[in-house]
Amino acid sequence: MIRSLRTALMVAVIALPLAACGGRGGNAVAKTDLAASKVTTIGVNAYLWRASLDTLSFMPLLQTDSNGGVIVTDWYVNPQVPTERMKVTVSILDQDLRADAVRVATLREVNRGGQWVSAPVAAATTQKLEDVILTRARDLRRASIAG
């Protein structure tokens, strides 16, 4: 009994200082990189969330839900093309920074005789928005690791 108690005490004495070191040592870089790609203090990947908000910052926001990962803009009329307006919905689908973790849906309307009428959106437009968001998210991640 005393021997097993002594053994348990020795294990605790050895293990506590090691546990206090936490992320120090050879594994620290790997843990930092893993954590950096999966920052989720708001319910979704923080890099994708921030990148989405940055990318859509020129549009008025109608709804944002950081826990659910949804951003919905209001209609935006480009001053250079006043007969056209766009609305964007971004959905962040994963907690990790991955290419398939962000989905963009766009609506487009054109003004015909004073009436807004639905019009098709070029697939390249939606893809370009996703690419811009992903590029910005990767840039934010790199900046957080570097500094």
C-alpha positions as a LaTeX table, in Angstrom:
\begin{tabular}{lrrr}
\hline
Residue & $x$ (\AA) & $y$ (\AA) & $z$ (\AA) \\
\hline
Met1 & 0.00 & 0.00 & 0.00 \\
Ile2 & 2.74 & 2.44 & 1.00 \\
Arg3 & 4.76 & 1.36 & $-2.03$ \\
Ser4 & 1.88 & 2.04 & $-4.45$ \\
Leu5 & 1.21 & 5.38 & $-2.75$ \\
Arg6 & 4.89 & 6.29 & $-3.09$ \\
Thr7 & 4.83 & 5.29 & $-6.79$ \\
Ala8 & 1.73 & 7.38 & $-7.40$ \\
Leu9 & 3.32 & 10.33 & $-5.63$ \\
Met10 & 6.52 & 9.99 & $-7.71$ \\
Val11 & 4.49 & 9.90 & $-10.94$ \\
Ala12 & 2.62 & 13.02 & $-9.84$ \\
Val13 & 5.84 & 14.82 & $-8.91$ \\
Ile14 & 7.34 & 14.01 & $-12.31$ \\
Ala15 & 4.17 & 14.63 & $-14.34$ \\
Leu16 & 3.16 & 17.98 & $-12.86$ \\
Pro17 & 6.21 & 19.95 & $-14.01$ \\
Leu18 & 5.95 & 18.36 & $-17.45$ \\
Ala19 & 2.26 & 19.22 & $-17.69$ \\
Ala20 & 3.02 & 22.80 & $-16.67$ \\
Cys21 & 5.32 & 23.13 & $-19.67$ \\
Gly22 & 2.29 & 22.69 & $-21.91$ \\
Gly23 & 3.15 & 23.63 & $-25.46$ \\
Arg24 & 6.88 & 24.08 & $-24.93$ \\
Gly25 & 9.33 & 21.83 & $-26.65$ \\
Gly26 & 9.49 & 20.25 & $-30.09$ \\
Asn27 & 5.72 & 19.97 & $-30.58$ \\
Ala28 & 4.97 & 23.67 & $-30.09$ \\
Val29 & 5.17 & 24.60 & $-33.78$ \\
Ala30 & 2.89 & 21.77 & $-34.88$ \\
Lys31 & 0.30 & 22.64 & $-32.21$ \\
Thr32 & 0.47 & 26.34 & $-33.12$ \\
Asp33 & $-0.08$ & 25.63 & $-36.82$ \\
Leu34 & $-3.00$ & 23.32 & $-36.11$ \\
Ala35 & $-4.61$ & 25.81 & $-33.76$ \\
Ala36 & $-3.97$ & 28.66 & $-36.17$ \\
Ser37 & $-5.97$ & 27.01 & $-38.94$ \\
Lys38 & $-8.83$ & 26.21 & $-36.59$ \\
Val39 & $-9.55$ & 29.41 & $-34.64$ \\
Thr40 & $-13.18$ & 29.08 & $-33.56$ \\
Thr41 & $-13.88$ & 31.33 & $-30.60$ \\
Ile42 & $-16.98$ & 32.67 & $-32.40$ \\
Gly43 & $-18.53$ & 29.36 & $-33.50$ \\
Val44 & $-16.96$ & 29.25 & $-36.96$ \\
Asn45 & $-13.47$ & 29.67 & $-38.37$ \\
Ala46 & $-12.43$ & 33.17 & $-37.34$ \\
Tyr47 & $-10.21$ & 33.70 & $-40.40$ \\
Leu48 & $-13.03$ & 32.85 & $-42.82$ \\
Trp49 & $-15.42$ & 35.02 & $-40.83$ \\
Arg50 & $-13.12$ & 38.05 & $-40.80$ \\
Ala51 & $-12.20$ & 37.54 & $-44.46$ \\
Ser52 & $-15.88$ & 37.39 & $-45.43$ \\
Leu53 & $-16.66$ & 40.59 & $-43.56$ \\
Asp54 & $-13.63$ & 42.31 & $-45.10$ \\
Thr55 & $-14.56$ & 41.17 & $-48.60$ \\
Leu56 & $-18.17$ & 42.35 & $-48.27$ \\
Ser57 & $-17.34$ & 45.55 & $-46.39$ \\
Phe58 & $-18.46$ & 47.73 & $-49.32$ \\
Met59 & $-21.99$ & 46.26 & $-49.13$ \\
Pro60 & $-24.61$ & 47.03 & $-46.48$ \\
Leu61 & $-25.06$ & 44.09 & $-44.11$ \\
Leu62 & $-28.56$ & 42.83 & $-43.44$ \\
Gln63 & $-27.79$ & 39.92 & $-41.09$ \\
Thr64 & $-24.71$ & 38.42 & $-39.43$ \\
Asp65 & $-24.61$ & 35.29 & $-37.30$ \\
Ser66 & $-21.10$ & 34.40 & $-36.18$ \\
Asn67 & $-22.24$ & 31.26 & $-34.38$ \\
Gly68 & $-24.09$ & 29.92 & $-37.40$ \\
Gly69 & $-21.55$ & 31.33 & $-39.85$ \\
Val70 & $-23.98$ & 33.28 & $-42.03$ \\
Ile71 & $-23.58$ & 36.75 & $-43.50$ \\
Val72 & $-26.38$ & 38.25 & $-45.59$ \\
Thr73 & $-25.96$ & 41.58 & $-47.34$ \\
Asp74 & $-28.69$ & 43.95 & $-48.35$ \\
Trp75 & $-29.08$ & 44.92 & $-52.00$ \\
Tyr76 & $-26.07$ & 46.81 & $-53.30$ \\
Val77 & $-26.22$ & 49.11 & $-56.32$ \\
Asn78 & $-22.87$ & 49.84 & $-57.91$ \\
Pro79 & $-22.78$ & 53.60 & $-58.64$ \\
Gln80 & $-21.16$ & 52.84 & $-61.99$ \\
Val81 & $-24.04$ & 50.50 & $-62.98$ \\
Pro82 & $-27.20$ & 51.95 & $-61.38$ \\
Thr83 & $-29.51$ & 49.61 & $-63.31$ \\
Glu84 & $-28.13$ & 46.53 & $-61.56$ \\
Arg85 & $-28.08$ & 45.40 & $-57.94$ \\
Met86 & $-26.58$ & 42.44 & $-56.10$ \\
Lys87 & $-27.25$ & 40.62 & $-52.86$ \\
Val88 & $-24.79$ & 38.14 & $-51.33$ \\
Thr89 & $-25.08$ & 35.39 & $-48.74$ \\
Val90 & $-21.92$ & 33.81 & $-47.32$ \\
Ser91 & $-22.12$ & 30.57 & $-45.36$ \\
Ile92 & $-19.15$ & 29.27 & $-43.42$ \\
Leu93 & $-19.59$ & 25.52 & $-43.19$ \\
Asp94 & $-16.63$ & 24.32 & $-41.14$ \\
Gln95 & $-14.49$ & 25.33 & $-38.20$ \\
Asp96 & $-11.31$ & 24.65 & $-40.15$ \\
Leu97 & $-9.77$ & 26.89 & $-42.80$ \\
Arg98 & $-10.50$ & 24.82 & $-45.91$ \\
Ala99 & $-11.50$ & 25.64 & $-49.46$ \\
Asp100 & $-14.82$ & 23.84 & $-49.11$ \\
Ala101 & $-15.65$ & 25.57 & $-45.83$ \\
Val102 & $-17.11$ & 28.68 & $-47.47$ \\
Arg103 & $-20.11$ & 28.96 & $-49.81$ \\
Val104 & $-21.26$ & 32.11 & $-51.53$ \\
Ala105 & $-24.70$ & 32.59 & $-53.03$ \\
Thr106 & $-25.46$ & 35.69 & $-55.08$ \\
Leu107 & $-28.65$ & 37.24 & $-56.38$ \\
Arg108 & $-28.74$ & 39.79 & $-59.16$ \\
Glu109 & $-31.53$ & 42.04 & $-60.34$ \\
Val110 & $-31.69$ & 44.52 & $-63.19$ \\
Asn111 & $-33.95$ & 47.54 & $-63.39$ \\
Arg112 & $-36.32$ & 47.35 & $-66.35$ \\
Gly113 & $-38.76$ & 50.20 & $-66.64$ \\
Gly114 & $-38.61$ & 50.99 & $-62.93$ \\
Gln115 & $-39.07$ & 47.36 & $-61.84$ \\
Trp116 & $-36.32$ & 45.18 & $-60.40$ \\
Val117 & $-36.30$ & 41.87 & $-62.26$ \\
Ser118 & $-34.26$ & 38.77 & $-61.41$ \\
Ala119 & $-31.32$ & 38.19 & $-63.69$ \\
Pro120 & $-28.77$ & 35.39 & $-63.90$ \\
Val121 & $-25.47$ & 35.69 & $-62.08$ \\
Ala122 & $-22.35$ & 34.54 & $-63.86$ \\
Ala123 & $-20.91$ & 31.48 & $-62.13$ \\
Ala124 & $-17.51$ & 33.16 & $-62.28$ \\
Thr125 & $-18.81$ & 35.97 & $-60.04$ \\
Thr126 & $-19.69$ & 33.59 & $-57.20$ \\
Gln127 & $-16.46$ & 31.65 & $-57.65$ \\
Lys128 & $-14.42$ & 34.86 & $-57.64$ \\
Leu129 & $-16.00$ & 35.97 & $-54.35$ \\
Glu130 & $-15.20$ & 32.60 & $-52.76$ \\
Asp131 & $-11.61$ & 32.85 & $-54.01$ \\
Val132 & $-11.21$ & 36.38 & $-52.64$ \\
Ile133 & $-12.55$ & 35.30 & $-49.23$ \\
Leu134 & $-10.25$ & 32.26 & $-49.10$ \\
Thr135 & $-7.21$ & 34.27 & $-50.15$ \\
Arg136 & $-7.94$ & 36.91 & $-47.53$ \\
Ala137 & $-8.45$ & 34.22 & $-44.85$ \\
Arg138 & $-5.11$ & 32.63 & $-45.70$ \\
Asp139 & $-3.44$ & 36.04 & $-45.55$ \\
Leu140 & $-4.95$ & 36.67 & $-42.11$ \\
Arg141 & $-3.73$ & 33.28 & $-40.91$ \\
Arg142 & $-0.20$ & 33.89 & $-42.22$ \\
Ala143 & $-0.13$ & 37.30 & $-40.54$ \\
Ser144 & $-1.21$ & 35.83 & $-37.19$ \\
Ile145 & 1.47 & 33.15 & $-37.32$ \\
Ala146 & 4.19 & 35.60 & $-38.35$ \\
Gly147 & 3.45 & 38.26 & $-35.83$ \\
\hline
\end{tabular}
